[in-house]
Short mmCIF file of C-alpha atoms and ligand atoms in Angstrom, two decimals:
data_model
loop_
_atom_site.label_atom_id
_atom_site.label_comp_id
_atom_site.label_asym_id
_atom_site.label_seq_id
_atom_site.Cartn_x
_atom_site.Cartn_y
_atom_site.Cartn_z
CA MET A 1 90.77 121.13 103.51
CA SER A 2 89.33 118.10 104.89
CA ASP A 3 87.41 117.79 101.80
CA PHE A 4 90.45 117.05 100.39
CA LYS A 5 91.86 112.91 99.12
CA PHE A 6 94.44 111.28 101.34
CA ASP A 7 97.20 112.33 99.49
CA THR A 8 96.75 115.80 98.99
CA LEU A 9 95.72 116.14 102.72
CA ALA A 10 99.84 114.58 103.00
CA VAL A 11 101.27 116.83 101.43
CA HIS A 12 99.15 120.26 102.00
CA ALA A 13 97.14 119.84 105.58
CA GLY A 14 98.28 122.20 108.32
CA ALA A 15 100.76 124.57 105.81
CA LYS A 16 100.07 127.69 103.66
CA PRO A 17 103.00 130.05 102.76
CA ASP A 18 104.61 131.47 106.07
CA PRO A 19 102.67 135.02 105.66
CA THR A 20 105.69 136.85 106.13
CA THR A 21 108.60 135.86 103.97
CA GLY A 22 106.05 133.87 101.32
CA ALA A 23 108.28 130.45 102.40
CA ARG A 24 106.18 127.58 100.33
CA ALA A 25 108.01 125.00 102.85
CA THR A 26 106.91 125.14 106.71
CA PRO A 27 109.67 126.99 108.31
CA ILE A 28 111.80 125.53 111.03
CA PHE A 29 110.63 128.22 113.87
CA GLN A 30 113.82 127.07 116.04
CA THR A 31 112.94 129.61 119.30
CA THR A 32 112.16 128.35 122.18
CA SER A 33 110.09 131.50 122.96
CA PHE A 34 107.40 134.22 121.89
CA VAL A 35 107.04 137.56 122.97
CA PHE A 36 103.92 139.05 124.05
CA ASP A 37 102.02 141.84 122.65
CA ASP A 38 101.96 143.17 126.26
CA VAL A 39 101.46 142.20 129.80
CA GLU A 40 97.15 141.10 129.34
CA HIS A 41 97.85 138.67 126.16
CA ALA A 42 100.30 137.09 128.26
CA ALA A 43 97.86 136.57 130.54
CA SER A 44 95.22 135.28 128.45
CA LEU A 45 97.44 133.20 126.88
CA PHE A 46 98.97 131.51 130.82
CA GLY A 47 95.13 131.03 131.42
CA LEU A 48 93.70 129.34 128.30
CA GLN A 49 91.53 132.24 127.32
CA ALA A 50 93.45 132.18 124.00
CA PHE A 51 95.71 130.75 122.03
CA GLY A 52 99.14 131.29 120.77
CA ASN A 53 102.24 130.24 121.47
CA ILE A 54 104.63 130.80 124.18
CA TYR A 55 106.90 128.56 124.86
CA THR A 56 108.57 126.28 122.22
CA ARG A 57 107.99 123.23 125.39
CA ILE A 58 104.26 123.46 124.98
CA THR A 59 103.37 124.83 121.66
CA ASN A 60 105.95 125.86 118.40
CA PRO A 61 104.12 126.94 114.73
CA THR A 62 106.40 124.55 113.16
CA THR A 63 105.23 121.86 115.35
CA ALA A 64 101.59 122.91 114.58
CA VAL A 65 101.94 122.13 111.15
CA LEU A 66 102.76 118.68 112.40
CA GLU A 67 99.81 118.34 114.78
CA GLU A 68 97.30 119.55 112.42
CA ARG A 69 98.72 117.36 109.48
CA VAL A 70 98.54 113.99 111.44
CA ALA A 71 95.43 114.58 112.71
CA ALA A 72 93.95 115.07 109.13
CA LEU A 73 95.14 111.93 107.72
CA GLU A 74 94.07 110.52 111.22
CA GLY A 75 90.38 112.13 110.93
CA GLY A 76 91.05 113.43 114.54
CA VAL A 77 90.34 116.80 115.92
CA ALA A 78 93.17 117.46 117.19
CA ALA A 79 97.00 116.39 118.03
CA LEU A 80 100.12 116.69 119.74
CA ALA A 81 103.56 116.37 118.45
CA VAL A 82 106.02 115.23 121.38
CA ALA A 83 109.75 114.04 121.52
CA SER A 84 108.65 110.24 120.60
CA GLY A 85 106.73 107.66 120.83
CA HIS A 86 106.89 106.38 124.26
CA ALA A 87 106.30 110.27 125.45
CA ALA A 88 103.36 110.41 124.11
CA GLN A 89 102.05 106.79 125.35
CA MET A 90 103.47 108.80 128.49
CA LEU A 91 101.28 111.46 128.20
CA VAL A 92 98.02 109.81 127.27
CA PHE A 93 98.33 107.89 129.97
CA HIS A 94 99.71 110.59 132.58
CA THR A 95 96.05 112.02 131.34
CA LEU A 96 93.35 108.78 131.65
CA MET A 97 95.68 107.20 134.63
CA MET A 98 95.66 108.39 138.69
CA PRO A 99 97.53 106.62 140.85
CA GLY A 100 96.53 102.97 141.55
CA ASP A 101 94.22 102.74 137.94
CA ARG A 102 94.52 100.21 135.34
CA PHE A 103 94.50 99.23 132.03
CA VAL A 104 93.89 96.45 129.49
CA ALA A 105 96.54 96.23 126.99
CA ALA A 106 97.32 93.59 123.78
CA THR A 107 100.10 91.02 124.54
CA GLN A 108 101.20 91.75 120.91
CA LEU A 109 103.34 94.46 121.48
CA TYR A 110 106.25 96.57 120.45
CA GLY A 111 108.45 94.80 123.30
CA GLY A 112 109.88 98.31 124.28
CA SER A 113 105.84 99.16 124.92
CA ILE A 114 106.14 96.16 127.22
CA THR A 115 108.56 97.03 128.77
CA GLN A 116 107.26 100.47 129.66
CA PHE A 117 103.48 99.27 130.72
CA GLY A 118 105.20 96.77 132.47
CA HIS A 119 108.12 98.20 134.22
CA SER A 120 108.32 101.59 134.47
CA PHE A 121 104.79 102.86 134.46
CA GLN A 122 104.39 100.48 138.55
CA LYS A 123 106.20 103.65 140.01
CA PHE A 124 103.51 105.69 138.85
CA ASP A 125 101.08 103.09 140.37
CA TRP A 126 99.56 102.26 137.32
CA HIS A 127 99.04 99.31 136.39
CA VAL A 128 98.48 97.26 132.94
CA ASP A 129 96.62 93.75 132.29
CA TRP A 130 97.79 91.92 129.78
CA ALA A 131 95.17 89.89 126.73
CA ASP A 132 95.87 88.08 123.68
CA ALA A 133 94.35 90.58 121.35
CA THR A 134 93.40 88.46 118.96
CA ASP A 135 90.52 87.39 120.53
CA ALA A 136 88.13 90.62 121.57
CA ALA A 137 86.64 88.10 124.57
CA ASN A 138 90.11 88.30 126.11
CA ILE A 139 90.04 91.66 126.65
CA LYS A 140 86.60 91.97 128.00
CA LYS A 141 87.79 89.46 130.63
CA ALA A 142 90.79 91.37 131.29
CA ILE A 143 88.25 94.50 131.80
CA GLY A 144 87.41 95.61 135.90
CA PRO A 145 86.41 97.81 137.68
CA LYS A 146 89.48 100.25 138.34
CA THR A 147 90.05 99.68 133.86
CA LYS A 148 90.47 103.40 132.86
CA ALA A 149 91.70 102.53 129.06
CA VAL A 150 92.43 99.21 126.29
CA PHE A 151 95.33 99.88 124.19
CA ILE A 152 96.33 97.73 121.02
CA GLU A 153 98.86 98.57 118.02
CA SER A 154 96.91 98.10 114.64
CA MET A 155 99.66 95.93 112.74
CA ALA A 156 101.38 94.48 115.94
CA ASN A 157 104.72 94.76 115.81
CA PRO A 158 106.92 92.47 114.84
CA SER A 159 103.99 89.79 113.66
CA GLY A 160 102.67 92.31 111.20
CA ARG A 161 99.22 91.07 112.84
CA ILE A 162 96.10 93.05 112.23
CA ILE A 163 93.92 93.45 115.19
CA ASP A 164 90.17 93.69 115.32
CA ILE A 165 89.86 97.59 116.09
CA ALA A 166 86.07 97.60 115.20
CA ALA A 167 85.74 94.65 117.71
CA ILE A 168 87.57 95.96 120.29
CA ALA A 169 86.64 99.53 120.08
CA ALA A 170 82.53 98.17 121.09
CA VAL A 171 84.29 95.92 124.12
CA ALA A 172 85.54 98.72 125.49
CA HIS A 173 82.56 101.69 125.16
CA GLU A 174 80.61 98.78 126.43
CA ALA A 175 82.52 98.99 129.60
CA GLY A 176 83.06 102.75 129.11
CA ILE A 177 86.68 103.41 128.74
CA PRO A 178 88.45 104.67 125.87
CA LEU A 179 90.50 102.75 122.71
CA ILE A 180 93.73 103.54 122.39
CA VAL A 181 94.77 102.62 118.87
CA ASP A 182 98.94 102.96 118.26
CA ASN A 183 98.68 103.28 114.43
CA THR A 184 102.86 103.33 114.15
CA LEU A 185 102.80 100.54 111.86
CA ALA A 186 100.29 100.54 109.19
CA SER A 187 100.27 104.99 109.18
CA PRO A 188 97.06 106.65 108.57
CA TYR A 189 97.80 105.73 104.85
CA LEU A 190 97.06 101.52 105.75
CA ILE A 191 94.35 101.62 108.22
CA ARG A 192 92.45 104.60 109.73
CA PRO A 193 91.11 103.45 113.08
CA ILE A 194 89.14 106.11 114.32
CA GLU A 195 86.98 105.02 111.52
CA HIS A 196 86.71 101.52 113.75
CA GLY A 197 86.43 103.12 116.50
CA ALA A 198 89.60 104.26 117.88
CA ASP A 199 89.24 107.28 120.62
CA ILE A 200 92.74 107.63 120.41
CA VAL A 201 95.54 107.03 118.09
CA VAL A 202 98.92 106.98 119.20
CA HIS A 203 102.53 106.95 116.66
CA SER A 204 105.62 106.37 116.43
CA ALA A 205 106.34 108.95 114.23
CA THR A 206 110.01 108.23 114.29
CA LYS A 207 108.61 104.68 112.18
CA PHE A 208 106.68 105.43 108.94
CA LEU A 209 105.40 109.12 109.48
CA GLY A 210 109.20 110.47 108.79
CA GLY A 211 110.17 107.57 106.56
CA HIS A 212 113.83 107.99 106.89
CA GLY A 213 115.69 107.17 109.70
CA ASN A 214 115.98 110.21 111.27
CA SER A 215 114.44 111.87 113.42
CA MET A 216 112.37 110.78 116.78
CA GLY A 217 109.52 112.09 116.98
CA GLY A 218 105.23 111.05 118.48
CA ILE A 219 101.81 112.04 118.33
CA ILE A 220 98.28 111.24 119.92
CA VAL A 221 95.19 111.76 117.91
CA ASP A 222 92.33 112.70 119.10
CA ALA A 223 89.41 111.32 117.96
CA GLY A 224 87.42 113.74 119.72
CA LYS A 225 84.17 110.70 120.10
CA PHE A 226 84.58 110.32 123.98
CA ASP A 227 82.13 111.90 126.33
CA TRP A 228 85.17 111.41 129.34
CA SER A 229 81.89 112.98 131.38
CA LYS A 230 80.77 109.72 131.69
CA GLY A 231 80.72 107.40 135.22
CA ASN A 232 83.17 109.91 136.13
CA LYS A 233 86.31 108.10 135.73
CA PHE A 234 88.26 110.97 134.21
CA PRO A 235 89.07 113.72 136.76
CA THR A 236 91.82 115.27 135.22
CA LEU A 237 89.46 115.97 132.31
CA THR A 238 86.33 116.46 134.22
CA GLU A 239 87.59 118.29 137.67
CA PRO A 240 89.04 121.50 138.88
CA THR A 241 92.21 122.21 137.81
CA ALA A 242 93.90 123.41 140.92
CA SER A 243 97.13 124.71 138.97
CA TYR A 244 94.86 126.55 135.95
CA HIS A 245 92.28 128.18 139.45
CA GLY A 246 89.94 124.83 138.95
CA LEU A 247 89.30 125.39 135.33
CA LYS A 248 87.22 122.13 134.13
CA ILE A 249 88.42 121.18 131.06
CA TYR A 250 86.34 118.57 129.64
CA GLU A 251 83.42 121.72 130.69
CA THR A 252 85.75 124.34 128.50
CA PHE A 253 87.08 122.56 125.62
CA GLY A 254 84.61 119.71 125.06
CA ALA A 255 85.77 117.83 121.81
CA ILE A 256 89.19 118.57 121.75
CA SER A 257 89.70 118.29 125.67
CA PHE A 258 92.19 115.05 125.60
CA ALA A 259 94.95 116.67 123.60
CA ILE A 260 94.53 120.03 125.52
CA ALA A 261 94.85 117.95 129.01
CA CYS A 262 97.58 115.91 127.48
CA ARG A 263 99.27 119.01 126.34
CA VAL A 264 98.47 121.64 129.22
CA LEU A 265 99.22 119.43 131.63
CA GLY A 266 101.68 116.74 130.59
CA LEU A 267 103.62 118.58 128.08
CA ARG A 268 103.10 121.21 130.36
CA ASP A 269 104.91 119.35 133.58
CA LEU A 270 106.81 116.26 132.20
CA GLY A 271 108.57 117.79 129.45
CA PRO A 272 108.44 115.22 126.41
CA ALA A 273 108.74 118.57 123.90
CA ILE A 274 109.70 117.14 120.13
CA SER A 275 112.50 119.75 118.74
CA PRO A 276 111.31 122.31 115.81
CA PHE A 277 113.25 120.67 113.92
CA ASN A 278 112.26 117.14 113.61
CA ALA A 279 109.23 118.58 113.30
CA PHE A 280 110.16 119.79 110.21
CA MET A 281 111.96 116.94 109.16
CA ILE A 282 108.98 114.52 110.03
CA ILE A 283 106.52 117.05 108.38
CA THR A 284 108.41 116.46 105.32
CA GLY A 285 108.76 112.62 105.70
CA ILE A 286 105.02 112.79 105.62
CA GLU A 287 104.71 114.54 102.52
CA THR A 288 105.78 111.31 100.11
CA LEU A 289 103.75 108.98 102.94
CA HIS A 290 101.38 107.15 100.75
CA LEU A 291 103.81 106.66 97.88
CA ARG A 292 105.91 104.93 100.39
CA MET A 293 104.07 102.79 101.81
CA GLN A 294 102.44 101.98 98.95
CA ARG A 295 106.16 100.97 98.06
CA HIS A 296 106.78 99.04 101.47
CA SER A 297 103.66 97.21 101.00
CA ASP A 298 103.67 96.25 97.74
CA SER A 299 107.68 94.46 97.91
CA ALA A 300 107.74 93.32 101.17
CA LEU A 301 104.65 91.37 99.73
CA LYS A 302 106.67 89.95 97.43
CA VAL A 303 109.12 89.12 99.78
CA ALA A 304 106.89 87.31 101.43
CA LYS A 305 105.95 85.61 98.91
CA HIS A 306 109.85 84.64 98.19
CA LEU A 307 111.32 84.30 101.73
CA LYS A 308 107.38 81.64 102.18
CA ALA A 309 108.88 79.01 99.43
CA HIS A 310 112.61 79.39 100.35
CA PRO A 311 114.21 75.85 102.17
CA LYS A 312 115.81 77.60 105.21
CA VAL A 313 112.30 79.23 106.30
CA THR A 314 109.40 77.55 108.18
CA TRP A 315 107.39 80.08 108.32
CA VAL A 316 106.36 83.60 107.83
CA SER A 317 103.83 86.26 109.13
CA TYR A 318 102.57 88.90 107.05
CA ALA A 319 98.78 89.80 106.22
CA GLY A 320 99.10 90.12 102.85
CA LEU A 321 99.79 86.58 102.09
CA GLU A 322 96.30 84.50 101.41
CA ASP A 323 96.78 81.82 104.13
CA ASP A 324 98.04 84.49 106.76
CA PRO A 325 95.78 84.31 109.67
CA SER A 326 95.40 88.12 109.42
CA HIS A 327 94.15 87.96 105.69
CA ALA A 328 90.74 88.84 106.33
CA LEU A 329 91.78 90.85 108.65
CA GLN A 330 93.56 92.67 106.06
CA LYS A 331 91.30 92.93 103.25
CA LYS A 332 88.73 94.85 106.37
CA TYR A 333 91.56 97.09 107.50
CA ALA A 334 94.25 97.91 105.27
CA PRO A 335 92.37 96.83 101.65
CA LYS A 336 95.50 98.86 100.32
CA GLY A 337 98.72 96.69 101.30
CA SER A 338 99.88 95.02 104.68
CA GLY A 339 102.98 97.54 105.44
CA ALA A 340 106.97 97.04 105.46
CA ILE A 341 107.25 94.46 108.51
CA MET A 342 107.01 90.87 108.98
CA THR A 343 108.18 88.61 110.62
CA PHE A 344 109.77 84.79 109.91
CA GLY A 345 111.50 82.01 111.03
CA ILE A 346 114.61 80.67 110.42
CA LYS A 347 115.46 77.05 110.80
CA GLY A 348 118.42 76.41 113.19
CA GLY A 349 116.89 78.73 115.80
CA TYR A 350 118.27 80.88 117.69
CA ASP A 351 121.59 80.99 116.38
CA SER A 352 120.96 80.82 112.69
CA GLY A 353 119.65 84.04 113.07
CA VAL A 354 121.82 85.39 114.74
CA LYS A 355 124.29 84.57 112.39
CA LEU A 356 121.97 85.59 109.63
CA VAL A 357 122.52 89.00 111.03
CA ASN A 358 125.95 88.79 111.56
CA GLY A 359 126.62 88.48 107.54
CA ILE A 360 123.81 90.14 105.90
CA GLU A 361 124.40 92.95 103.04
CA LEU A 362 122.08 95.71 101.90
CA LEU A 363 119.71 94.73 104.94
CA SER A 364 120.96 96.84 108.10
CA HIS A 365 121.02 94.68 110.94
CA LEU A 366 119.34 97.71 113.42
CA ALA A 367 116.20 98.40 115.82
CA ASN A 368 114.15 100.20 113.76
CA ILE A 369 111.31 100.49 111.23
CA GLY A 370 109.89 102.57 108.78
CA ASP A 371 112.89 103.69 106.86
CA THR A 372 114.29 103.84 103.29
CA ARG A 373 116.37 101.13 104.01
CA SER A 374 115.58 97.73 104.23
CA LEU A 375 116.60 96.63 108.09
CA ILE A 376 116.71 93.69 109.54
CA ILE A 377 116.15 92.31 113.76
CA HIS A 378 116.68 89.18 115.51
CA PRO A 379 114.21 89.86 118.07
CA ALA A 380 115.18 87.44 120.86
CA SER A 381 118.56 88.85 120.85
CA THR A 382 117.56 92.22 120.63
CA THR A 383 114.55 94.68 121.01
CA HIS A 384 113.14 91.31 123.25
CA ARG A 385 115.67 90.38 125.24
CA GLN A 386 114.32 91.92 128.14
CA LEU A 387 111.17 89.55 128.01
CA SER A 388 111.02 86.25 130.09
CA ASP A 389 110.75 83.66 127.27
CA GLU A 390 106.58 83.42 128.34
CA GLN A 391 106.48 87.14 126.77
CA LYS A 392 108.68 86.70 124.13
CA LYS A 393 106.75 84.01 122.28
CA SER A 394 103.34 85.91 123.31
CA ALA A 395 104.97 89.08 121.74
CA SER A 396 106.06 86.86 118.63
CA ALA A 397 109.43 86.94 119.33
CA GLY A 398 111.14 83.62 120.04
CA PRO A 399 114.14 82.87 119.61
CA ASP A 400 113.58 81.58 115.61
CA VAL A 401 112.17 85.08 114.64
CA VAL A 402 114.04 87.46 112.61
CA ARG A 403 111.94 90.23 112.15
CA LEU A 404 112.26 92.76 108.43
CA SER A 405 111.31 96.34 107.83
CA ILE A 406 111.09 96.45 103.87
CA GLY A 407 112.66 99.29 102.42
CA LEU A 408 112.31 101.32 99.16
CA GLU A 409 115.03 99.65 97.15
CA ASP A 410 114.22 97.13 94.46
CA ALA A 411 112.55 94.43 95.61
CA ASP A 412 115.00 92.40 93.47
CA ASP A 413 117.96 93.40 94.74
CA ILE A 414 116.36 92.75 98.64
CA ILE A 415 115.59 89.08 97.97
CA ALA A 416 118.96 88.62 96.33
CA ALA A 417 119.84 90.08 99.46
CA LEU A 418 117.93 87.64 101.36
CA ASP A 419 119.19 84.73 99.25
CA LYS A 420 122.50 85.15 100.01
CA GLY A 421 122.24 85.76 103.86
CA LEU A 422 120.02 82.91 104.51
CA ALA A 423 122.01 80.74 102.48
CA GLY A 424 125.14 81.57 104.74
CA ALA A 425 123.15 81.06 108.33
C1 LIG B 501 104.44 100.30 117.90
C2 LIG B 501 105.67 100.95 118.24
N1 LIG B 501 105.38 101.73 119.11
C3 LIG B 501 105.85 102.25 119.85
C4 LIG B 501 107.08 103.09 119.43
C5 LIG B 501 107.96 104.09 120.46
O1 LIG B 501 108.04 104.52 120.19
P1 LIG B 501 109.84 105.67 119.98
O2 LIG B 501 111.39 104.24 119.99
O3 LIG B 501 109.45 107.13 118.76
O4 LIG B 501 109.96 106.38 121.07
C6 LIG B 501 107.48 101.69 118.97
C7 LIG B 501 109.24 101.75 118.36
O5 LIG B 501 109.94 101.06 118.20
C8 LIG B 501 107.16 101.39 118.29
O6 LIG B 501 107.60 99.90 116.92
#
């Protein structure tokens, strides 16, 4: 299957007709648990001597298709699907970190991730050091002896800025730590971070993978390349696991160890399982990922060019624009297009932004991206509200910023709706 091209993998990877019924679409295995053949079979599953289904919190056959499909699309060796993007991030750090450990994260991140890392993670005694990821030298400076990972977004939310994955991977690897890339905005259709050195890829599958604004989900993809034993930094992977009678995960599972640990420790004990129904919805979404991402990107470029020339717009941040600071990186990392998300500055600042989102038609005012429908939000009054003024600015969510997620409607209709909305703002 891995010899097939991207579009074929998007439709087929991980799935085959159901052997008992012949069902061609992946069935929704809406069951909590699975019958054991006998006690010996149960014991081998519980002891990780055999792979198989026990309980849907840990594995489920519908979810397994989603996992195999995304692993194939990202070029990883294994994946784990969970309840949301934030759950994916939590399980990644649960596997990497011990109390008192630190990680470096880009300042160019989704506002919810900034809050999760800067506030909630502190309760686990996990600490973040922020760095402006537009220059890998800043990441390098922020890495210290307790740093266990670097976290970036390939295409940052909300600015759409493209981050230099290869340069940051080199800095992380020099320090003996993995690079985690949130590939939500780009999706593997536009950017494949593992090809540029990422060790772990995470997604909010809620966005473009599902693509229809109807299901929450998150994915962790294991590139299978990182040597977890080097430097003794990752005891969860290398030391005996008390809850599996002293089993050493890296020694036992090799390349797929990170995904295994996220599942059999993180997901088993913290519990944020995806429902099989949502896994089914996201599988269905992925079957058109290539078509949707191209259309999102083509329409967004038209909208960005139009806004750039609009008298009520002071600036547009979209990597597809030739004079955008990310344009050179876009050509390197995302040559097929720059995705659906852009931000622009509205004349009149905060008040005009609020008026625009209150008055606009066709575009829905809501806190999501990656829907078939076009979406609009004013981050300073919503998604990034919890951040300090300083954090808002560095996350590209200042008072005049408006974020768009361009949907699959006719681009001319989207442009006309924006013109009308801006006229009223
Ligand atoms: C880039 C990015 N990462 C992670 C998340 C969190 O994902 P979820 O809402 O599925 O928990 C989001 C949500 O908007 C996001 O935009």
